[in-house]
Coordinates of C-alpha atoms and ligand atoms in Angstrom, one line a residue:
Chain A
M298 CA -8.6 14.9 -8.9
L299 CA -6.5 12.4 -6.9
R300 CA -8.5 13.0 -3.9
D301 CA -11.8 12.6 -5.8
I302 CA -11.1 9.1 -7.0
T303 CA -9.8 7.5 -3.8
L304 CA -12.3 9.1 -1.6
G305 CA -15.0 8.5 -4.2
Q306 CA -17.8 10.9 -3.2
Y307 CA -17.0 10.6 0.5
F308 CA -17.9 13.8 2.3
P309 CA -16.1 13.8 5.7
G310 CA -18.4 14.7 8.6
N311 CA -19.6 13.5 12.0
S312 CA -23.3 12.9 11.5
V313 CA -25.3 9.9 12.7
F314 CA -24.8 8.2 9.4
H315 CA -21.0 8.9 9.4
R316 CA -20.8 7.1 12.7
T317 CA -22.9 4.1 11.8
D318 CA -21.2 0.7 11.5
P319 CA -20.6 0.2 7.7
R320 CA -22.1 -3.3 7.9
V321 CA -25.3 -1.9 9.3
K322 CA -25.3 0.9 6.7
I323 CA -25.2 -1.7 3.9
V324 CA -28.2 -3.4 5.4
L325 CA -30.0 -0.1 5.9
T326 CA -29.4 0.7 2.2
M327 CA -30.9 -2.5 1.1
L328 CA -33.9 -2.0 3.4
Y329 CA -34.3 1.5 2.0
I330 CA -34.2 0.4 -1.6
V331 CA -36.8 -2.3 -1.0
A332 CA -39.0 0.3 0.8
V333 CA -38.8 2.8 -2.1
F334 CA -39.7 0.1 -4.6
M335 CA -42.7 -1.0 -2.5
A336 CA -44.3 2.5 -2.3
D337 CA -47.6 2.4 -4.1
S338 CA -50.4 4.5 -2.5
L339 CA -50.2 8.3 -2.3
L340 CA -49.7 8.1 1.5
S341 CA -46.8 5.7 1.1
Y342 CA -45.2 8.1 -1.4
L343 CA -45.6 10.9 1.1
I344 CA -43.9 8.8 3.8
M345 CA -41.2 7.8 1.3
T346 CA -40.4 11.4 0.4
A347 CA -40.6 12.6 4.0
G348 CA -38.2 9.9 5.0
T349 CA -35.7 10.7 2.3
I350 CA -35.8 14.4 3.2
L351 CA -35.2 13.5 6.9
L352 CA -32.3 11.3 5.8
I353 CA -30.6 14.1 4.0
A354 CA -31.2 16.5 6.8
V355 CA -29.7 14.2 9.4
S356 CA -26.7 13.4 7.3
R357 CA -25.9 17.2 7.1
I358 CA -24.6 16.7 3.6
P359 CA -25.1 20.1 1.8
L360 CA -28.2 20.0 -0.5
K361 CA -26.1 21.2 -3.4
T362 CA -23.9 18.1 -3.1
V363 CA -26.8 15.8 -2.9
T364 CA -28.6 17.2 -5.9
S365 CA -25.4 17.4 -8.0
G366 CA -25.7 13.7 -8.5
F367 CA -28.8 14.4 -10.6
K368 CA -26.9 15.8 -13.6
T369 CA -25.6 12.4 -14.4
I370 CA -29.0 10.7 -14.5
L371 CA -31.1 13.7 -15.7
F372 CA -31.5 12.1 -19.1
I373 CA -32.9 8.9 -17.6
I374 CA -35.3 10.8 -15.4
I375 CA -36.6 13.0 -18.3
F376 CA -36.8 10.0 -20.6
T377 CA -38.9 7.9 -18.2
A378 CA -41.1 10.9 -17.4
V379 CA -41.8 11.6 -21.0
L380 CA -42.4 7.9 -21.7
N381 CA -44.9 7.7 -18.9
I382 CA -46.7 10.9 -19.8
F383 CA -47.3 9.9 -23.5
W384 CA -47.8 6.2 -23.2
T385 CA -50.0 5.8 -20.2
K386 CA -53.7 5.4 -21.1
G387 CA -56.3 6.5 -18.7
E388 CA -59.8 7.9 -18.4
N389 CA -59.2 11.6 -17.8
L390 CA -58.0 13.0 -21.0
L391 CA -56.3 16.3 -20.4
F392 CA -55.4 17.4 -23.9
S393 CA -54.4 15.9 -27.2
F394 CA -52.5 16.9 -30.3
G395 CA -53.1 14.6 -33.2
I396 CA -52.2 11.1 -32.1
I397 CA -50.6 12.2 -28.8
N398 CA -53.0 12.0 -25.9
V399 CA -52.0 13.1 -22.4
Y400 CA -54.1 11.7 -19.5
A401 CA -54.1 12.8 -15.9
E402 CA -53.1 9.3 -14.9
G403 CA -50.0 9.6 -17.1
L404 CA -49.0 12.8 -15.4
I405 CA -49.4 11.2 -12.0
H406 CA -47.6 8.1 -13.0
A407 CA -44.7 10.2 -14.4
G408 CA -44.6 12.2 -11.2
K409 CA -44.4 9.1 -9.0
M410 CA -41.7 7.7 -11.2
V411 CA -39.6 10.8 -11.0
L412 CA -40.1 11.0 -7.3
R413 CA -39.1 7.4 -6.8
L414 CA -35.9 7.8 -8.9
A415 CA -35.0 11.0 -7.1
C416 CA -35.5 9.4 -3.7
L417 CA -33.6 6.3 -4.7
L418 CA -30.6 8.3 -6.0
M419 CA -30.4 10.8 -3.1
G420 CA -31.2 8.2 -0.3
T421 CA -28.6 5.6 -1.4
S422 CA -25.9 8.2 -2.1
V423 CA -26.4 9.8 1.3
L424 CA -26.4 6.4 3.0
I425 CA -23.4 4.9 1.1
S426 CA -21.4 7.2 -1.1
Y427 CA -21.4 10.5 0.9
T428 CA -21.1 9.1 4.4
T429 CA -18.9 6.0 4.0
S430 CA -15.3 6.0 2.8
P431 CA -14.6 3.4 0.2
I432 CA -12.2 1.7 2.6
A433 CA -14.9 1.4 5.3
L434 CA -17.3 0.1 2.7
T435 CA -14.9 -2.6 1.6
D436 CA -14.3 -3.6 5.1
G437 CA -18.0 -3.6 6.0
L438 CA -18.7 -5.7 2.9
E439 CA -16.0 -8.2 3.8
R440 CA -17.2 -8.7 7.3
L441 CA -20.9 -8.7 6.3
L442 CA -20.3 -11.4 3.7
S443 CA -17.8 -13.4 5.7
P444 CA -20.3 -16.2 6.4
L445 CA -20.3 -16.8 2.6
K446 CA -16.7 -18.1 2.9
V447 CA -18.3 -21.4 4.1
I448 CA -19.6 -21.9 0.5
K449 CA -16.1 -21.1 -0.8
L450 CA -16.9 -17.6 -2.0
P451 CA -13.6 -15.6 -2.1
V452 CA -14.8 -12.8 0.1
H453 CA -11.5 -12.0 1.7
E454 CA -9.7 -12.1 -1.7
F455 CA -12.2 -9.7 -3.2
A456 CA -11.9 -7.3 -0.3
M457 CA -8.1 -7.4 -0.5
M458 CA -8.2 -6.7 -4.2
M459 CA -10.5 -3.7 -3.6
T460 CA -8.2 -2.4 -0.9
I461 CA -5.1 -2.7 -3.1
A462 CA -6.9 -1.1 -6.0
L463 CA -7.9 1.9 -3.9
R464 CA -4.3 2.1 -2.5
F465 CA -2.8 2.1 -6.0
I466 CA -5.1 4.3 -7.9
P467 CA -3.4 7.5 -6.9
T468 CA 0.0 6.0 -7.6
L469 CA -1.0 4.9 -11.0
I470 CA -2.6 8.2 -11.9
E471 CA 0.6 10.0 -10.9
E472 CA 2.5 7.6 -13.1
T473 CA 0.1 8.1 -16.1
D474 CA 0.8 11.8 -15.7
K475 CA 4.5 11.3 -15.7
I476 CA 4.4 9.0 -18.8
M477 CA 2.1 11.5 -20.6
N478 CA 4.5 14.3 -20.0
A479 CA 7.4 12.2 -21.1
Q480 CA 5.6 11.3 -24.3
K481 CA 4.5 14.9 -24.9
A482 CA 8.2 16.0 -24.5
R483 CA 8.9 13.6 -27.4
G484 CA 6.3 15.3 -29.5
A485 CA 3.2 13.1 -28.9
D486 CA -0.1 14.9 -29.2
F487 CA -3.2 13.6 -27.4
T488 CA -5.6 16.4 -28.1
E489 CA -5.8 16.6 -31.9
G490 CA -7.0 14.3 -34.6
N491 CA -10.1 12.1 -34.9
L492 CA -11.1 9.4 -32.4
L493 CA -8.9 6.7 -34.0
Q494 CA -5.8 8.9 -34.0
R495 CA -6.4 9.9 -30.4
A496 CA -6.8 6.3 -29.4
K497 CA -3.6 5.4 -31.2
A498 CA -1.8 8.2 -29.4
L499 CA -2.8 6.5 -26.1
I500 CA -0.9 3.3 -26.9
P501 CA 2.6 4.8 -26.0
I502 CA 1.0 5.6 -22.6
L503 CA -0.7 2.4 -22.0
I504 CA 2.2 0.1 -22.7
P505 CA 4.7 1.6 -20.3
L506 CA 1.8 2.0 -17.7
F507 CA 1.0 -1.7 -17.9
V508 CA 4.7 -2.8 -17.8
S509 CA 5.2 -0.7 -14.7
A510 CA 1.9 -1.9 -13.1
F511 CA 3.0 -5.5 -13.5
M512 CA 6.4 -4.7 -12.0
R513 CA 4.7 -3.1 -9.1
A514 CA 2.4 -6.0 -8.6
G515 CA 5.4 -8.4 -8.6
E516 CA 7.2 -6.3 -6.0
L517 CA 4.1 -5.9 -3.9
A518 CA 3.5 -9.6 -3.9
T519 CA 7.1 -10.2 -2.6
A520 CA 6.6 -7.5 0.1
M521 CA 3.3 -9.0 1.2
E522 CA 4.9 -12.4 1.4
C523 CA 7.7 -10.9 3.6
R524 CA 4.9 -9.6 5.8
C525 CA 3.6 -13.1 6.3
Y526 CA 0.5 -12.7 4.1
H527 CA -1.0 -16.1 3.4
G528 CA -4.6 -15.4 2.5
G529 CA -7.5 -14.7 4.8
E530 CA -7.1 -17.9 6.9
G531 CA -6.1 -17.3 10.5
R532 CA -6.0 -13.5 9.9
T533 CA -7.1 -11.2 12.7
R534 CA -7.9 -7.5 12.4
M535 CA -6.8 -4.5 14.4
T536 CA -10.1 -2.7 14.3
V537 CA -13.0 -4.7 15.6
L538 CA -16.4 -3.5 14.3
K539 CA -18.8 -3.5 17.2
T540 CA -22.4 -2.5 16.7
K541 CA -23.5 0.3 19.0
P542 CA -27.0 1.0 20.4
L543 CA -27.3 3.7 17.7
D544 CA -26.9 1.1 15.0
W545 CA -29.8 -1.0 16.4
I546 CA -32.0 2.1 16.7
L547 CA -31.4 3.0 13.1
L548 CA -32.1 -0.5 12.0
S549 CA -35.4 -0.5 13.8
V550 CA -36.3 2.9 12.4
F551 CA -35.6 1.7 8.9
I552 CA -37.6 -1.5 9.3
A553 CA -40.5 0.6 10.6
Y554 CA -40.1 2.9 7.6
G555 CA -40.2 -0.1 5.2
V556 CA -43.1 -1.7 6.9
G557 CA -45.0 1.6 7.0
I558 CA -44.6 2.1 3.3
I559 CA -45.6 -1.5 2.5
L560 CA -48.7 -1.4 4.7
L561 CA -50.1 2.1 3.7
Chain B
M258 CA 28.9 -13.1 20.6
K259 CA 26.0 -15.2 19.6
K260 CA 25.5 -16.1 16.0
F261 CA 22.1 -15.3 14.5
I262 CA 22.5 -16.2 10.9
E263 CA 24.9 -18.9 9.8
I264 CA 25.3 -19.6 6.1
K265 CA 27.5 -22.5 5.0
N266 CA 28.5 -23.4 1.4
L267 CA 25.2 -22.0 0.1
N268 CA 24.4 -22.1 -3.6
F269 CA 21.5 -20.7 -5.5
S270 CA 20.5 -20.6 -9.1
Y271 CA 17.6 -19.1 -11.0
E272 CA 15.7 -21.0 -13.7
G273 CA 16.6 -19.7 -17.1
D274 CA 14.3 -19.2 -20.1
E275 CA 15.0 -22.7 -21.4
G276 CA 14.6 -24.4 -18.0
E277 CA 18.3 -24.5 -17.4
R278 CA 19.8 -23.4 -14.1
V279 CA 21.6 -20.1 -14.0
P280 CA 23.8 -20.0 -11.0
V281 CA 23.8 -16.7 -9.1
L282 CA 25.2 -17.4 -5.6
H283 CA 28.3 -19.6 -5.3
D284 CA 29.5 -21.2 -2.1
I285 CA 28.5 -18.4 0.2
N286 CA 29.9 -18.6 3.8
L287 CA 28.8 -15.9 6.1
D288 CA 28.0 -15.6 9.8
I289 CA 26.1 -12.7 11.2
N290 CA 26.0 -12.1 15.0
K291 CA 23.0 -11.0 17.0
G292 CA 22.7 -7.2 17.1
E293 CA 25.3 -6.7 14.4
F294 CA 25.0 -4.1 11.7
V295 CA 26.3 -5.5 8.4
T296 CA 26.5 -3.7 5.1
I297 CA 26.5 -5.6 1.9
L298 CA 28.2 -3.9 -1.1
G299 CA 28.6 -5.1 -4.7
R300 CA 28.0 -3.9 -8.2
N301 CA 24.7 -4.3 -10.1
G302 CA 23.8 -7.9 -10.7
S303 CA 26.3 -9.2 -8.2
G304 CA 23.6 -11.1 -6.3
K305 CA 23.0 -8.9 -3.2
S306 CA 19.2 -8.9 -3.5
T307 CA 19.2 -12.6 -4.3
L308 CA 21.2 -13.3 -1.1
A309 CA 18.7 -11.2 0.9
K310 CA 15.8 -13.1 -0.5
V311 CA 17.4 -16.4 0.3
I312 CA 18.0 -15.4 3.9
N313 CA 14.3 -14.9 4.6
M314 CA 13.3 -17.8 2.4
I315 CA 11.5 -15.9 -0.3
L316 CA 13.9 -18.0 -2.5
T317 CA 15.0 -21.5 -1.6
P318 CA 18.7 -22.3 -1.9
D319 CA 19.8 -25.2 -4.1
S320 CA 22.3 -26.6 -1.6
G321 CA 24.1 -25.6 1.6
E322 CA 23.1 -24.7 5.1
L323 CA 21.2 -21.7 6.3
R324 CA 20.7 -21.4 10.0
I325 CA 18.7 -18.8 11.8
D326 CA 19.3 -18.9 15.5
G327 CA 20.7 -22.4 15.2
K328 CA 17.8 -23.9 13.3
N329 CA 18.6 -25.1 9.8
I330 CA 15.9 -23.6 7.5
A331 CA 17.2 -24.7 4.2
A332 CA 15.5 -28.0 4.9
E333 CA 11.8 -28.6 4.1
L334 CA 9.7 -26.2 6.1
T335 CA 6.0 -26.3 7.0
D336 CA 4.0 -23.1 6.2
E337 CA 4.1 -22.2 9.9
E338 CA 7.8 -22.5 10.1
L339 CA 8.2 -20.4 7.0
M340 CA 6.0 -17.7 8.4
A341 CA 8.1 -17.8 11.6
V342 CA 11.3 -17.2 9.6
R343 CA 9.7 -14.2 7.8
R344 CA 8.5 -12.8 11.0
R345 CA 11.9 -13.0 12.6
V346 CA 13.8 -11.7 9.6
G347 CA 11.9 -8.8 8.1
M348 CA 12.7 -7.1 4.8
V349 CA 12.4 -3.5 3.6
F350 CA 12.7 -2.9 -0.1
Q351 CA 13.7 0.0 -2.4
N352 CA 10.5 1.4 -3.6
P353 CA 8.3 2.5 -0.7
D354 CA 5.2 2.7 -2.9
N355 CA 5.3 -1.0 -3.7
Q356 CA 5.4 -2.2 -0.1
L357 CA 2.4 -0.4 1.4
V358 CA -0.9 -2.3 1.1
A359 CA -3.5 -0.2 2.9
T360 CA -4.9 3.3 2.2
I361 CA -4.4 4.4 5.8
V362 CA -1.0 4.4 7.5
E363 CA -2.0 2.6 10.7
E364 CA -4.0 0.0 8.8
D365 CA -0.9 -0.7 6.8
I366 CA 1.3 -1.1 9.8
A367 CA -1.3 -3.5 11.2
F368 CA -1.0 -5.7 8.1
G369 CA 1.9 -7.9 9.2
P370 CA 0.6 -8.6 12.8
E371 CA -2.9 -9.2 11.3
N372 CA -1.4 -11.9 9.1
L373 CA 0.2 -13.5 12.1
G374 CA -3.1 -13.8 13.9
I375 CA -2.3 -11.5 16.8
P376 CA -5.3 -10.4 19.0
S377 CA -6.8 -7.0 18.1
A378 CA -5.8 -5.2 21.3
E379 CA -2.2 -6.3 21.0
I380 CA -2.0 -5.2 17.3
R381 CA -3.2 -1.8 18.4
Q382 CA -0.4 -1.6 21.0
R383 CA 2.2 -2.8 18.5
V384 CA 1.1 -0.3 15.8
D385 CA 1.3 2.6 18.3
D386 CA 4.7 1.5 19.4
A387 CA 6.0 1.1 15.9
L388 CA 4.6 4.5 14.9
D389 CA 6.4 6.0 17.9
T390 CA 9.7 4.3 17.1
V391 CA 9.8 5.7 13.5
G392 CA 8.5 9.1 14.7
M393 CA 5.4 9.1 12.6
K394 CA 2.7 9.2 15.3
A395 CA 1.1 12.3 13.9
F396 CA 0.5 10.6 10.6
A397 CA -1.4 7.5 11.9
R398 CA -4.6 8.4 10.0
H399 CA -3.0 9.8 6.9
S400 CA -3.1 8.2 3.5
P401 CA 0.3 6.9 2.2
H402 CA 0.1 8.9 -1.0
Q403 CA 0.1 12.2 1.0
L404 CA 3.6 11.4 2.5
S405 CA 7.1 12.1 1.3
G406 CA 9.3 9.2 0.2
G407 CA 11.3 9.2 3.4
Q408 CA 8.1 9.2 5.4
K409 CA 6.6 6.3 3.3
Q410 CA 9.8 4.3 3.8
R411 CA 9.5 4.9 7.6
I412 CA 6.0 3.5 7.5
A413 CA 7.3 0.5 5.6
I414 CA 9.8 0.0 8.4
A415 CA 7.1 0.4 11.0
G416 CA 5.1 -2.3 9.2
I417 CA 8.0 -4.6 9.7
I418 CA 8.9 -3.7 13.3
A419 CA 5.2 -4.3 14.3
M420 CA 6.0 -8.0 13.6
L421 CA 8.7 -7.8 16.3
P422 CA 11.5 -9.1 14.1
E423 CA 15.0 -9.9 15.4
C424 CA 16.7 -9.0 12.1
I425 CA 15.7 -6.6 9.3
I426 CA 17.2 -6.6 5.8
F427 CA 17.2 -3.3 4.0
D428 CA 17.5 -3.8 0.2
E429 CA 18.6 -0.4 -1.0
S430 CA 16.0 1.2 1.1
T431 CA 17.4 4.7 0.8
A432 CA 18.2 4.5 -3.0
M433 CA 15.1 6.3 -4.1
L434 CA 15.1 9.0 -1.4
D435 CA 16.3 12.6 -1.4
P436 CA 19.1 13.5 1.1
K437 CA 16.6 14.4 3.8
G438 CA 14.6 11.2 3.4
R439 CA 17.9 9.2 3.3
Q440 CA 19.0 10.8 6.6
E441 CA 15.6 10.1 8.2
V442 CA 15.7 6.5 7.2
M443 CA 19.4 5.9 8.1
D444 CA 18.8 7.5 11.6
T445 CA 15.8 5.1 12.0
I446 CA 17.9 2.1 11.1
E447 CA 20.7 3.1 13.5
K448 CA 18.1 3.6 16.2
L449 CA 16.6 0.2 15.7
N450 CA 20.1 -1.3 15.9
R451 CA 21.3 0.5 18.9
E452 CA 18.1 0.8 21.0
K453 CA 16.3 -2.4 20.2
G454 CA 19.3 -4.6 19.4
I455 CA 17.8 -5.6 16.1
T456 CA 20.3 -7.2 13.7
I457 CA 20.7 -5.1 10.6
I458 CA 21.7 -6.2 7.1
A459 CA 21.8 -3.2 4.8
I460 CA 22.4 -3.5 1.1
T461 CA 23.5 -0.2 -0.4
H462 CA 25.4 1.6 -3.2
N463 CA 26.1 4.6 -1.0
M464 CA 29.5 4.5 0.7
E465 CA 28.7 7.2 3.2
E466 CA 26.0 4.8 4.5
A467 CA 28.3 1.8 4.4
V468 CA 30.7 3.3 6.9
R469 CA 28.0 3.5 9.5
G470 CA 27.9 -0.3 10.0
D471 CA 30.0 -2.6 12.1
R472 CA 31.1 -4.8 9.1
I473 CA 31.1 -4.6 5.3
V474 CA 30.7 -7.7 3.1
V475 CA 31.5 -7.2 -0.5
I476 CA 29.9 -9.5 -3.1
D477 CA 31.0 -9.9 -6.7
G478 CA 29.8 -12.4 -9.2
G479 CA 27.8 -14.2 -6.5
R480 CA 30.8 -14.7 -4.3
I481 CA 31.9 -13.0 -1.1
V482 CA 35.2 -11.4 -2.1
K483 CA 36.0 -9.1 0.8
Q484 CA 34.9 -8.7 4.4
G485 CA 35.9 -6.6 7.4
T486 CA 35.4 -3.4 9.3
P487 CA 34.7 -0.3 7.2
K488 CA 38.2 0.9 7.9
D489 CA 39.8 -2.3 6.7
V490 CA 37.7 -2.6 3.6
F491 CA 38.2 1.0 2.5
A492 CA 42.0 0.9 3.4
K493 CA 42.9 0.0 -0.3
P494 CA 40.6 2.0 -2.5
Y495 CA 41.9 0.6 -5.8
E496 CA 40.8 -2.9 -4.7
L497 CA 37.2 -1.6 -4.5
W498 CA 37.5 0.3 -7.7
E499 CA 38.4 -3.0 -9.4
L500 CA 35.2 -4.4 -8.0
G501 CA 33.2 -1.6 -9.6
L502 CA 32.7 0.2 -6.3
A503 CA 33.5 3.6 -4.9
V504 CA 34.9 4.6 -1.6
P505 CA 33.7 7.5 0.6
Q506 CA 34.9 10.9 -0.7
V507 CA 37.0 11.5 2.4
T508 CA 38.7 8.2 2.0
E509 CA 39.5 9.0 -1.6
L510 CA 40.9 12.5 -0.6
F511 CA 43.1 11.0 2.1
D512 CA 44.3 8.3 -0.2
M513 CA 45.4 11.0 -2.7
L514 CA 47.1 13.0 0.1
R515 CA 49.0 9.9 1.1
C516 CA 50.1 9.3 -2.5
L517 CA 51.4 12.9 -2.5
G518 CA 53.5 12.0 0.5
A519 CA 51.5 13.1 3.4
D520 CA 52.1 11.2 6.6
L521 CA 48.7 9.4 6.9
P522 CA 49.2 5.8 7.6
E523 CA 45.6 5.0 8.5
S524 CA 42.6 5.2 6.2
V525 CA 39.9 7.7 7.1
I526 CA 36.2 7.0 6.6
T527 CA 34.1 9.7 8.2
E528 CA 34.2 13.4 7.5
E529 CA 34.6 14.3 11.2
E530 CA 37.6 12.2 11.5
G531 CA 38.9 13.6 8.2
A532 CA 38.5 17.2 9.4
E533 CA 40.3 16.5 12.6
K534 CA 43.2 14.8 10.9
L535 CA 43.5 17.6 8.3
A536 CA 43.6 20.2 11.1
R537 CA 46.3 18.4 12.9
L538 CA 48.3 18.0 9.7
L539 CA 48.1 21.7 9.0
E540 CA 49.2 22.5 12.6
T541 CA 52.3 20.4 12.3
K542 CA 53.3 22.1 9.1
Ligands
ATP672 N1 13.8 -13.5 -11.2 C1 15.0 -13.8 -11.8 N2 15.1 -14.7 -12.7 C2 16.3 -15.0 -13.3 N3 17.5 -14.3 -13.0 C3 17.4 -13.3 -12.1 C4 16.2 -13.0 -11.4 N4 16.5 -12.0 -10.6 C5 17.8 -11.7 -10.7 N5 18.4 -12.5 -11.6 C6 19.8 -12.5 -12.0 O1 20.6 -12.8 -10.8 C7 21.7 -12.0 -10.7 C8 21.8 -11.3 -9.4 O2 20.7 -10.4 -9.3 P1 20.4 -9.5 -8.0 O3 19.1 -8.8 -8.2 O4 20.6 -10.4 -6.8 O5 21.6 -8.4 -8.1 P2 21.8 -7.2 -7.1 O6 23.2 -7.4 -6.6 O7 20.8 -7.0 -6.1 O8 21.9 -6.0 -8.1 P3 21.4 -4.5 -8.0 O9 22.5 -3.7 -7.4 O10 21.1 -4.1 -9.4 O11 20.1 -4.5 -7.1 C9 21.6 -11.0 -11.9 O12 22.5 -11.5 -12.9 C10 20.2 -11.1 -12.4 O13 20.2 -11.0 -13.8
MG673 MG1 19.2 -5.6 -5.8

């Protein structure tokens, strides 16, 4: 469980997408999302689907992992599909019971919708969640958005907050566990009673957790001060992100993909 | 020997709840030489941590002089000068978890040098050297929460040595560790002192650790009440007991033997020494 949260859904590997510069990957994802939303004709849908399948194949993420994400949004997919089937009016009536009429156009529309959602989900999770560690993502975002510092957007501060949050999640989970056990040992019960009672049982966990989190924050701030932290100004980085030829190739491929979908 | 830290008539007070000043450090006078290993002892609340934080200017003294390498830093400092002081005098705290910032060990060690604006290639070099010094090379890409307490504390030390400090203050840095972790960290501290000539100020409640330094400074109620080599300071155990402190177990044992009439004029502070003396004592009987 600890591993799950800090790594997010990161699936370690060595595919092309694992090796892509995180900044480039963020741009690729945006291109991909735009492309998927632009698909309109049947041919463009075919290209969209083919591209997504290729994407998954290249990433070498097991298909089971990729499709497991569906469970969480299954409801939304079914809901939109049903909505489209019953509400779209068209010319070719397939069948009708009472007031419900199902047209061929409705079916096609629903199919397109489901396909689009499925591609969107699988494509973006392969590009971002499965092949990029949260730390690389934060780092990529900070560097990609660093020009926005000019207009006083706290890009560095935001990235620092993310990094510290990621660093402390396992520590705080461990602590929650300890406190829960301590309270259980005193006879607390978190599993029985109605919602209100259970929520009440959480208070003796949350209060010590908050107290300790604030104490940690204070100590961490002092330790950071001792290590000469003074905000993002004048800070250098150990790792320099350099775009490789591979990154530029991928970028061109994605642009071509987007343009293809828009034109066809 | 060259003085590295000179403290003269230094006073410090915290702001109380009603805005009044609560004095914590009174008229501290203390010199610490370059390359020296000084241990600070004192009961809870005696002002040890406060003194440590004043030395690297996390807290500003009310009055008195504080010189680092001859330069008075108790005066008004610019941000750059303040950073320079913190770089030269590093600090390692008690809880290793609350000092590590990054999710990857080597990224964490790079944090200090990055703040100092060191060029990338040099940071890389410093991080590798620091990892080597604390013997954690194999863990460079690990995440801190996979490490033991002693290992985490060594990473925290590496994060400080990557800033190339001349002095490191350890504020009870071994207190939360198991015996093995304690040993690892103490060995690292001794290595830094002996091989790199880094001045060490170690705050501790552990007397077995205190005997490893060159000098012991005892603080009570915000005042320096005793100073000297470990042998001198532990020579009269009851004086330490009165200050709420203990003495090493061997010292206590030999003190009892002396009270029982054994011929042991000198105090004993290490176990090896104790064993030797006991053996000799038994032979002469
Ligand atoms: N932030 C603060 N605000 C007000 N008073 C403080 C603060 N921190 C410490 N003190 C007080 O200053 C005194 C010295 O505290 P300090 O932390 O230096 O003691 P210490 O010798 O390090 O003790 P310990 O062995 O418990 O670490 C104590 O009486 C404490 O209550
Ligand atoms: Mg203290």
